[in-house]
Amino acid sequence: MNFAATLDHARACDAGDELAPLRAQFATPESQVYLCGHSLGLAPRAARQRVLEELEDWENLAVRGHHAARRPWIGYAETLSEGLAALTGAHPVEVVAMNSLTVNLHLMMASFYRPDARRFRVLIEAGAFSSDRHAVASQIAWHGFDPAEALIEIEPRAGEEVLRDADIESAIAAAGDSLALVLWPGLQFRSGQAFELGPIASAAHRTGARVGFDLAHAIGNLPLALHASDADFAVWCSYKFLNAGPGAIGGCFVHARHAGRVDLPRFAGWWGHAADSRFEMRAGFIPEPGAAGWALSNPPIFSTAPLLASLELFAVAGRPRLREKSRRLTAWLEFLLQRFVPEDIQLLTPSNPDRRGCQLSIRVRGGPRRGRRVFEALGEAGIVVDFREPDVIRIAPVPLYNRFEDCWHAAQALAAALARIPTA
Ligand SMILES: Cc1ncc(COP(=O)(O)O)c(C=O)c1O
């Protein structure tokens, strides 16, 4: 890509960006350059309206709102299925909006992690997000196995920051028929490395293991083809790149080949019971076909309404255009970092655009203390990024609402902080 390291160039890129008008659809915190959508996405302006509409319907209709609200609450989760399916490359029957990520992970493991004396191991990446590791280790222990023996954690090779595909596949093969489950991220939260899901799922299935993906950092960020990947399940949250607000409703994918599997053990609740007989309130559980059969409770309308607003914006933008802008925007940020702070930082995220989303993770040379001070200086300069222990600064220009100019200001502030803060 042809870039020139000037503010004018950034502005020219913004002027030529056909998605630039979408920024106005988001509330952008004043006097901040917000590059933290990998942690909490900005609020779509329409979110307020969507939530107010639900409040009004509650005030005016009370219990009748379940059927008579403008978006009847009884079918509220279903109104999201098309949009979620489009974002994940799934069939609508394969996705459901429900709960939060870790809850969904446990529900999926209840069905897809069924260890026995021979096949009981779970393979994850070393340095996995703490909640995923807690969930996996606690499931292993709950089934009576020892996490020290059953949990396989794969690290990058010595001196490398990211995992090689071949090493992931050979670790899966090496675990062989002791492997019950592979739980893998779509995009690693600390390094920003994106993975090809299909080959990981195939490698897991070749050993007879099940495979699930954590898409917390991938959904809304990367193009996904969950159905084609053949994953057994996937889980995600909606407060990062899906912009649905703090603690928003999460989501879950269950592959269509499991859609009619009434034999699969699961933790059941009434909202997963077949919709046509749910209110008969009988004792026998008949699951709704597909991912919806794993729902437990009626959905929290106020934490779901903002997601509707956000999905509408994704539909307007279109995935190919968003991905195209994302590649350019992140390449621009990378170019600026290489140009202005080449010696002082190490880029941890792959340079290959197919192996990353919009997030770039950097390590500041000179140790974690300097890294933290630089991060704090960025905050003081109004650049909102985040810091992940022990020493990683994550910066994410989000194509729905960030500008090329934002990256320019971030790179300038970073260069200024690095010039000011000594290495020792
Ligand atoms: C990769 C990953 N897994 C799990 C979680 C936990 O999500 P929740 O609090 O919605 O369960 C997060 C939250 O940021 C995450 O990034």
Short mmCIF file of C-alpha atoms and ligand atoms in Angstrom, two decimals:
data_model
loop_
_atom_site.label_atom_id
_atom_site.label_comp_id
_atom_site.label_asym_id
_atom_site.label_seq_id
_atom_site.Cartn_x
_atom_site.Cartn_y
_atom_site.Cartn_z
CA MET A 1 0.00 0.00 0.00
CA ASN A 2 1.22 3.45 -0.87
CA PHE A 3 1.33 5.68 2.17
CA ALA A 4 3.02 9.01 2.86
CA ALA A 5 3.82 9.84 6.48
CA THR A 6 1.93 13.12 6.72
CA LEU A 7 -1.21 14.35 8.38
CA ASP A 8 -2.43 15.53 4.99
CA HIS A 9 -2.14 11.99 3.70
CA ALA A 10 -4.20 10.71 6.63
CA ARG A 11 -6.87 13.30 5.89
CA ALA A 12 -6.87 12.43 2.20
CA CYS A 13 -7.38 8.75 3.09
CA ASP A 14 -10.31 9.72 5.31
CA ALA A 15 -11.78 11.92 2.58
CA GLY A 16 -11.64 8.99 0.15
CA ASP A 17 -13.07 6.47 2.60
CA GLU A 18 -16.61 5.51 1.62
CA LEU A 19 -17.24 4.10 5.12
CA ALA A 20 -16.17 7.35 6.82
CA PRO A 21 -19.80 8.58 7.26
CA LEU A 22 -20.47 5.63 9.60
CA ARG A 23 -18.37 7.30 12.28
CA ALA A 24 -21.17 9.79 12.83
CA GLN A 25 -23.42 6.86 13.78
CA PHE A 26 -21.34 6.34 16.93
CA ALA A 27 -20.94 8.42 20.05
CA THR A 28 -17.25 9.28 20.20
CA PRO A 29 -15.92 10.41 23.60
CA GLU A 30 -14.83 14.03 23.41
CA SER A 31 -11.16 14.97 23.10
CA GLN A 32 -10.12 11.36 22.94
CA VAL A 33 -8.64 9.32 20.15
CA TYR A 34 -10.40 6.05 20.80
CA LEU A 35 -8.48 2.98 19.68
CA CYS A 36 -9.85 0.53 22.21
CA GLY A 37 -12.72 -1.21 20.41
CA HIS A 38 -10.99 -4.54 21.11
CA SER A 39 -11.99 -4.00 24.75
CA LEU A 40 -15.25 -2.04 24.55
CA GLY A 41 -16.76 -0.89 21.28
CA LEU A 42 -18.21 2.61 21.00
CA ALA A 43 -21.93 3.16 21.46
CA PRO A 44 -23.96 3.24 18.25
CA ARG A 45 -26.09 6.40 18.46
CA ALA A 46 -29.18 4.32 17.69
CA ALA A 47 -28.55 2.16 20.79
CA ARG A 48 -30.15 4.81 23.02
CA GLN A 49 -33.27 4.85 20.83
CA ARG A 50 -33.49 1.06 20.74
CA VAL A 51 -33.24 0.84 24.55
CA LEU A 52 -35.74 3.69 25.00
CA GLU A 53 -38.19 1.93 22.73
CA GLU A 54 -38.02 -1.15 24.94
CA LEU A 55 -38.45 0.97 28.06
CA GLU A 56 -41.48 2.67 26.51
CA ASP A 57 -42.99 -0.65 25.51
CA TRP A 58 -42.46 -1.93 29.04
CA GLU A 59 -44.04 1.22 30.52
CA ASN A 60 -46.99 1.18 28.15
CA LEU A 61 -47.63 -2.50 27.67
CA ALA A 62 -46.18 -4.21 30.74
CA VAL A 63 -46.63 -7.96 30.37
CA ARG A 64 -48.40 -7.59 27.04
CA GLY A 65 -45.05 -6.50 25.63
CA HIS A 66 -43.99 -10.12 25.35
CA HIS A 67 -46.30 -10.34 22.34
CA ALA A 68 -47.32 -6.77 21.56
CA ALA A 69 -44.06 -4.80 21.82
CA ARG A 70 -42.84 -3.38 18.51
CA ARG A 71 -40.24 -6.16 18.68
CA PRO A 72 -42.10 -8.78 20.72
CA TRP A 73 -39.84 -9.89 23.57
CA ILE A 74 -40.88 -13.48 23.17
CA GLY A 75 -38.96 -13.71 19.89
CA TYR A 76 -36.34 -11.07 20.62
CA ALA A 77 -33.27 -13.32 20.46
CA GLU A 78 -34.42 -14.66 17.09
CA THR A 79 -34.45 -11.15 15.60
CA LEU A 80 -30.66 -11.20 15.94
CA SER A 81 -30.02 -14.54 14.28
CA GLU A 82 -29.79 -13.33 10.68
CA GLY A 83 -27.29 -10.62 11.56
CA LEU A 84 -25.19 -12.89 13.77
CA ALA A 85 -25.24 -15.62 11.13
CA ALA A 86 -24.02 -13.15 8.51
CA LEU A 87 -21.15 -12.04 10.73
CA THR A 88 -20.06 -15.56 11.63
CA GLY A 89 -20.58 -17.32 8.30
CA ALA A 90 -23.22 -19.56 9.81
CA HIS A 91 -26.81 -20.58 9.13
CA PRO A 92 -29.32 -18.73 11.32
CA VAL A 93 -30.26 -22.00 13.03
CA GLU A 94 -26.62 -22.38 14.11
CA VAL A 95 -26.47 -19.17 16.18
CA VAL A 96 -28.15 -17.84 19.26
CA ALA A 97 -27.75 -14.67 21.33
CA MET A 98 -27.67 -15.57 25.00
CA ASN A 99 -25.86 -15.19 28.33
CA SER A 100 -22.25 -14.05 28.38
CA LEU A 101 -19.15 -15.62 26.90
CA THR A 102 -17.90 -17.65 29.86
CA VAL A 103 -21.39 -18.93 30.67
CA ASN A 104 -21.78 -20.04 27.07
CA LEU A 105 -18.39 -21.71 27.16
CA HIS A 106 -19.46 -23.78 30.15
CA LEU A 107 -22.75 -24.69 28.47
CA MET A 108 -20.92 -25.78 25.35
CA MET A 109 -18.41 -27.81 27.32
CA ALA A 110 -21.26 -29.50 29.17
CA SER A 111 -22.27 -30.91 25.79
CA PHE A 112 -18.99 -31.17 23.90
CA TYR A 113 -16.45 -31.99 26.57
CA ARG A 114 -17.38 -35.51 27.62
CA PRO A 115 -14.13 -37.00 28.91
CA ASP A 116 -13.54 -40.65 29.64
CA ALA A 117 -10.53 -42.56 30.96
CA ARG A 118 -8.83 -42.59 27.56
CA ARG A 119 -9.94 -39.32 25.97
CA PHE A 120 -9.89 -36.52 28.53
CA ARG A 121 -7.37 -33.86 27.47
CA VAL A 122 -8.14 -30.30 26.40
CA LEU A 123 -5.77 -28.32 24.21
CA ILE A 124 -5.59 -24.53 24.42
CA GLU A 125 -3.00 -21.86 23.66
CA ALA A 126 -0.53 -20.94 26.44
CA GLY A 127 -1.47 -17.53 27.78
CA ALA A 128 -5.14 -18.04 26.93
CA PHE A 129 -7.56 -15.45 28.32
CA SER A 130 -7.85 -16.16 32.05
CA SER A 131 -11.59 -16.81 31.98
CA ASP A 132 -11.21 -19.46 29.28
CA ARG A 133 -8.46 -21.17 31.20
CA HIS A 134 -10.47 -21.06 34.42
CA ALA A 135 -13.50 -22.47 32.62
CA VAL A 136 -11.53 -25.30 31.03
CA ALA A 137 -9.54 -26.19 34.16
CA SER A 138 -12.68 -26.18 36.29
CA GLN A 139 -14.53 -28.42 33.82
CA ILE A 140 -11.62 -30.86 33.81
CA ALA A 141 -11.60 -30.94 37.61
CA TRP A 142 -15.41 -31.17 37.76
CA HIS A 143 -15.20 -34.34 35.69
CA GLY A 144 -12.70 -35.74 38.21
CA PHE A 145 -9.50 -35.25 36.17
CA ASP A 146 -6.37 -33.36 37.08
CA PRO A 147 -5.86 -30.15 35.05
CA ALA A 148 -2.08 -30.56 35.45
CA GLU A 149 -2.36 -33.73 33.39
CA ALA A 150 -5.34 -33.00 31.21
CA LEU A 151 -4.66 -29.43 30.07
CA ILE A 152 -2.26 -29.05 27.14
CA GLU A 153 -1.07 -25.49 26.54
CA ILE A 154 0.90 -24.77 23.38
CA GLU A 155 3.48 -22.00 23.38
CA PRO A 156 5.17 -20.22 20.50
CA ARG A 157 8.68 -21.47 19.78
CA ALA A 158 11.49 -19.96 21.87
CA GLY A 159 12.15 -16.41 20.71
CA GLU A 160 8.88 -16.23 18.73
CA GLU A 161 5.74 -14.30 19.63
CA VAL A 162 3.10 -16.13 17.65
CA LEU A 163 2.21 -19.74 17.02
CA ARG A 164 2.99 -21.58 13.83
CA ASP A 165 0.12 -23.46 12.17
CA ALA A 166 2.25 -26.56 11.83
CA ASP A 167 3.02 -26.55 15.56
CA ILE A 168 -0.65 -26.32 16.46
CA GLU A 169 -1.53 -29.16 14.14
CA SER A 170 1.32 -31.37 15.31
CA ALA A 171 0.43 -30.76 18.99
CA ILE A 172 -3.12 -31.85 18.19
CA ALA A 173 -1.89 -34.92 16.36
CA ALA A 174 0.55 -35.75 19.18
CA ALA A 175 -2.26 -35.67 21.74
CA GLY A 176 -4.00 -38.27 19.55
CA ASP A 177 -6.82 -40.21 21.09
CA SER A 178 -6.22 -38.72 24.54
CA LEU A 179 -7.64 -35.46 23.17
CA ALA A 180 -11.28 -34.70 23.97
CA LEU A 181 -11.48 -31.01 23.05
CA VAL A 182 -9.55 -28.26 21.30
CA LEU A 183 -10.59 -24.78 22.44
CA TRP A 184 -8.97 -22.16 20.27
CA PRO A 185 -9.29 -18.39 19.81
CA GLY A 186 -10.26 -16.89 16.48
CA LEU A 187 -7.82 -14.11 17.35
CA GLN A 188 -5.44 -14.24 20.30
CA PHE A 189 -6.28 -11.40 22.66
CA ARG A 190 -2.72 -10.48 23.64
CA SER A 191 -0.75 -10.94 20.43
CA GLY A 192 -3.50 -10.09 17.94
CA GLN A 193 -2.66 -13.21 15.91
CA ALA A 194 -5.60 -14.49 13.84
CA PHE A 195 -6.01 -18.16 13.08
CA GLU A 196 -7.44 -20.16 10.22
CA LEU A 197 -10.24 -22.06 11.85
CA GLY A 198 -10.81 -24.79 9.24
CA PRO A 199 -7.41 -26.52 9.49
CA ILE A 200 -7.53 -26.46 13.30
CA ALA A 201 -11.00 -28.00 13.29
CA SER A 202 -9.92 -30.65 10.78
CA ALA A 203 -6.83 -31.54 12.80
CA ALA A 204 -8.96 -31.89 15.95
CA HIS A 205 -11.58 -33.99 14.20
CA ARG A 206 -8.91 -36.28 12.71
CA THR A 207 -7.97 -37.29 16.25
CA GLY A 208 -11.63 -37.78 17.17
CA ALA A 209 -11.71 -34.67 19.40
CA ARG A 210 -14.33 -31.95 19.41
CA VAL A 211 -13.42 -28.36 18.63
CA GLY A 212 -14.75 -25.03 19.83
CA PHE A 213 -13.68 -21.48 19.06
CA ASP A 214 -13.63 -18.41 21.29
CA LEU A 215 -14.47 -15.54 18.97
CA ALA A 216 -14.37 -12.72 21.53
CA HIS A 217 -11.78 -10.82 19.47
CA ALA A 218 -12.73 -12.20 16.08
CA ILE A 219 -16.43 -11.50 15.68
CA GLY A 220 -17.03 -8.19 13.96
CA ASN A 221 -13.30 -7.99 13.32
CA LEU A 222 -12.47 -10.82 10.94
CA PRO A 223 -14.44 -12.48 8.17
CA LEU A 224 -15.61 -15.78 9.62
CA ALA A 225 -16.85 -18.99 8.01
CA LEU A 226 -17.94 -20.98 11.03
CA HIS A 227 -20.20 -23.42 9.22
CA ALA A 228 -17.55 -24.23 6.63
CA SER A 229 -14.88 -24.53 9.33
CA ASP A 230 -16.86 -27.49 10.68
CA ALA A 231 -16.33 -26.37 14.28
CA ASP A 232 -18.57 -28.10 16.79
CA PHE A 233 -19.25 -24.86 18.67
CA ALA A 234 -18.14 -21.28 19.12
CA VAL A 235 -18.81 -18.59 21.71
CA TRP A 236 -18.41 -14.83 21.77
CA CYS A 237 -19.18 -11.61 23.59
CA SER A 238 -20.78 -8.57 22.00
CA TYR A 239 -19.20 -5.67 23.84
CA LYS A 240 -16.00 -5.48 21.77
CA PHE A 241 -16.26 -5.28 18.00
CA LEU A 242 -20.02 -5.79 18.11
CA ASN A 243 -20.50 -2.52 20.02
CA ALA A 244 -23.42 -3.75 22.12
CA GLY A 245 -22.31 -2.14 25.38
CA PRO A 246 -20.77 -3.24 28.67
CA GLY A 247 -21.89 -6.70 29.73
CA ALA A 248 -24.06 -7.06 26.62
CA ILE A 249 -25.62 -10.36 25.72
CA GLY A 250 -23.14 -12.90 24.29
CA GLY A 251 -23.59 -15.52 21.61
CA CYS A 252 -23.08 -19.07 20.68
CA PHE A 253 -22.73 -21.23 17.55
CA VAL A 254 -23.54 -24.92 17.36
CA HIS A 255 -22.84 -26.60 14.03
CA ALA A 256 -25.90 -27.66 12.02
CA ARG A 257 -24.87 -31.29 12.19
CA HIS A 258 -25.71 -31.17 15.90
CA ALA A 259 -28.96 -29.28 15.34
CA GLY A 260 -31.25 -32.26 15.80
CA ARG A 261 -29.09 -34.13 18.33
CA VAL A 262 -31.58 -34.63 21.14
CA ASP A 263 -29.19 -37.26 22.52
CA LEU A 264 -26.45 -34.70 23.30
CA PRO A 265 -26.30 -34.15 27.04
CA ARG A 266 -26.84 -30.52 27.91
CA PHE A 267 -27.80 -28.21 30.74
CA ALA A 268 -31.33 -27.31 29.81
CA GLY A 269 -33.72 -24.47 30.56
CA TRP A 270 -37.17 -23.52 29.40
CA TRP A 271 -36.00 -21.07 26.73
CA GLY A 272 -34.22 -23.93 24.95
CA HIS A 273 -37.39 -26.01 24.90
CA ALA A 274 -39.15 -26.27 21.51
CA ALA A 275 -40.87 -22.93 21.00
CA ASP A 276 -44.14 -24.51 19.89
CA SER A 277 -44.64 -26.32 23.21
CA ARG A 278 -42.54 -24.22 25.61
CA PHE A 279 -45.53 -22.75 27.34
CA GLU A 280 -47.23 -26.08 27.89
CA MET A 281 -44.84 -26.25 30.83
CA ARG A 282 -44.61 -30.03 30.76
CA ALA A 283 -41.87 -32.04 32.43
CA GLY A 284 -40.13 -33.54 29.37
CA PHE A 285 -37.46 -31.38 27.71
CA ILE A 286 -37.71 -31.20 23.91
CA PRO A 287 -34.88 -29.01 22.59
CA GLU A 288 -35.55 -26.38 19.97
CA PRO A 289 -33.51 -27.45 16.92
CA GLY A 290 -30.13 -25.77 16.56
CA ALA A 291 -28.19 -23.46 18.83
CA ALA A 292 -31.42 -22.06 20.30
CA GLY A 293 -31.85 -25.43 21.99
CA TRP A 294 -29.03 -24.47 24.35
CA ALA A 295 -30.74 -21.28 25.58
CA LEU A 296 -31.73 -21.33 29.22
CA SER A 297 -33.57 -18.14 30.04
CA ASN A 298 -35.61 -15.47 28.36
CA PRO A 299 -33.16 -12.88 26.99
CA PRO A 300 -32.30 -9.62 28.83
CA ILE A 301 -34.00 -7.14 26.52
CA PHE A 302 -32.08 -4.02 27.65
CA SER A 303 -28.67 -5.60 27.11
CA THR A 304 -29.79 -7.00 23.77
CA ALA A 305 -31.38 -3.90 22.23
CA PRO A 306 -28.05 -2.12 21.54
CA LEU A 307 -26.86 -5.16 19.59
CA LEU A 308 -29.74 -4.65 17.16
CA ALA A 309 -28.53 -1.10 16.55
CA SER A 310 -24.99 -2.31 15.96
CA LEU A 311 -25.93 -5.16 13.61
CA GLU A 312 -27.83 -2.67 11.46
CA LEU A 313 -24.60 -0.72 10.98
CA PHE A 314 -22.69 -3.86 10.03
CA ALA A 315 -25.36 -4.57 7.44
CA VAL A 316 -25.00 -1.06 6.01
CA ALA A 317 -21.20 -1.31 5.86
CA GLY A 318 -21.07 -4.82 4.40
CA ARG A 319 -18.37 -7.28 5.48
CA PRO A 320 -16.14 -7.06 2.35
CA ARG A 321 -15.95 -3.26 2.51
CA LEU A 322 -15.27 -3.32 6.24
CA ARG A 323 -12.51 -5.88 5.88
CA GLU A 324 -10.95 -3.92 3.03
CA LYS A 325 -10.92 -0.73 5.11
CA SER A 326 -9.65 -2.62 8.13
CA ARG A 327 -6.67 -3.98 6.22
CA ARG A 328 -5.77 -0.51 4.97
CA LEU A 329 -6.28 1.22 8.30
CA THR A 330 -4.20 -1.28 10.24
CA ALA A 331 -1.50 -1.28 7.55
CA TRP A 332 -1.43 2.51 7.89
CA LEU A 333 -0.97 2.30 11.65
CA GLU A 334 1.80 -0.26 11.17
CA PHE A 335 3.45 2.00 8.58
CA LEU A 336 3.38 4.95 10.98
CA LEU A 337 4.84 2.90 13.83
CA GLN A 338 7.64 1.68 11.58
CA ARG A 339 8.24 5.20 10.40
CA PHE A 340 8.19 7.08 13.71
CA VAL A 341 9.20 4.55 16.38
CA PRO A 342 11.05 1.76 14.59
CA GLU A 343 13.68 1.20 17.29
CA ASP A 344 11.59 1.63 20.38
CA ILE A 345 8.85 -0.93 19.93
CA GLN A 346 8.47 -4.50 18.90
CA LEU A 347 5.37 -5.40 16.90
CA LEU A 348 3.97 -8.65 18.26
CA THR A 349 1.07 -8.98 15.83
CA PRO A 350 1.81 -10.70 12.50
CA SER A 351 2.52 -8.35 9.61
CA ASN A 352 0.65 -10.66 7.25
CA PRO A 353 -2.79 -9.00 6.94
CA ASP A 354 -4.46 -12.41 6.63
CA ARG A 355 -3.17 -13.25 10.08
CA ARG A 356 -4.52 -10.30 12.00
CA GLY A 357 -7.60 -8.18 12.41
CA CYS A 358 -7.52 -4.50 13.25
CA GLN A 359 -5.56 -4.83 16.52
CA LEU A 360 -1.82 -4.23 16.71
CA SER A 361 -0.04 -5.32 19.87
CA ILE A 362 3.29 -3.75 20.68
CA ARG A 363 5.94 -4.24 23.31
CA VAL A 364 7.94 -1.21 24.34
CA ARG A 365 11.68 -1.87 24.42
CA GLY A 366 13.28 -1.18 27.76
CA GLY A 367 11.09 -3.36 29.94
CA PRO A 368 7.55 -3.53 31.33
CA ARG A 369 8.00 -0.43 33.55
CA ARG A 370 8.76 1.72 30.58
CA GLY A 371 5.91 0.07 28.71
CA ARG A 372 3.47 0.98 31.45
CA ARG A 373 4.74 4.55 31.64
CA VAL A 374 4.37 4.94 27.89
CA PHE A 375 0.84 3.56 28.09
CA GLU A 376 0.02 6.08 30.84
CA ALA A 377 1.50 8.91 28.80
CA LEU A 378 -0.71 7.93 25.87
CA GLY A 379 -3.73 8.13 28.16
CA GLU A 380 -2.66 11.59 29.33
CA ALA A 381 -2.41 12.65 25.69
CA GLY A 382 -6.01 11.49 25.12
CA ILE A 383 -5.08 8.34 23.20
CA VAL A 384 -7.24 5.50 24.52
CA VAL A 385 -5.55 2.14 24.09
CA ASP A 386 -5.01 -0.58 26.68
CA PHE A 387 -2.28 -2.48 28.48
CA ARG A 388 -2.18 -6.21 29.04
CA GLU A 389 0.15 -7.67 31.61
CA PRO A 390 3.01 -8.09 31.59
CA ASP A 391 4.08 -5.65 28.88
CA VAL A 392 1.74 -5.38 25.91
CA ILE A 393 0.02 -2.25 24.58
CA ARG A 394 -2.92 -3.01 22.33
CA ILE A 395 -4.08 -0.50 19.73
CA ALA A 396 -7.09 -1.15 17.53
CA PRO A 397 -8.29 1.14 14.74
CA VAL A 398 -11.83 -0.11 14.16
CA PRO A 399 -13.01 0.30 10.57
CA LEU A 400 -16.62 1.11 11.54
CA TYR A 401 -15.65 4.30 13.33
CA ASN A 402 -11.93 5.03 13.37
CA ARG A 403 -10.19 7.40 11.00
CA PHE A 404 -6.78 7.36 9.39
CA GLU A 405 -6.24 10.59 11.27
CA ASP A 406 -6.74 8.75 14.58
CA CYS A 407 -3.79 6.49 13.77
CA TRP A 408 -1.71 9.52 12.93
CA HIS A 409 -2.36 11.13 16.32
CA ALA A 410 -1.69 7.86 18.15
CA ALA A 411 1.65 7.38 16.40
CA GLN A 412 2.66 10.99 17.13
CA ALA A 413 1.74 10.65 20.79
CA LEU A 414 3.61 7.37 21.02
CA ALA A 415 6.72 8.87 19.46
CA ALA A 416 6.53 11.83 21.87
CA ALA A 417 6.11 9.54 24.89
CA LEU A 418 9.00 7.32 23.84
CA ALA A 419 11.26 10.34 23.32
CA ARG A 420 10.42 11.57 26.81
CA ILE A 421 10.53 8.35 28.79
CA PRO A 422 14.01 6.88 29.14
CA THR A 423 14.76 3.17 28.78
CA ALA A 424 16.53 2.74 32.11
C1 LIG B 1 -10.90 -14.09 24.89
C2 LIG B 1 -11.90 -13.81 25.97
N1 LIG B 1 -12.49 -14.85 26.60
C3 LIG B 1 -13.37 -14.65 27.60
C4 LIG B 1 -13.71 -13.37 28.01
C5 LIG B 1 -14.69 -13.20 29.15
O1 LIG B 1 -15.89 -12.74 28.70
P1 LIG B 1 -17.20 -12.65 29.64
O2 LIG B 1 -16.88 -11.75 30.78
O3 LIG B 1 -18.23 -12.07 28.73
O4 LIG B 1 -17.53 -14.03 30.08
C6 LIG B 1 -13.14 -12.27 27.37
C7 LIG B 1 -13.47 -10.89 27.79
O5 LIG B 1 -12.92 -9.93 27.39
C8 LIG B 1 -12.20 -12.50 26.34
O6 LIG B 1 -11.61 -11.48 25.70
#
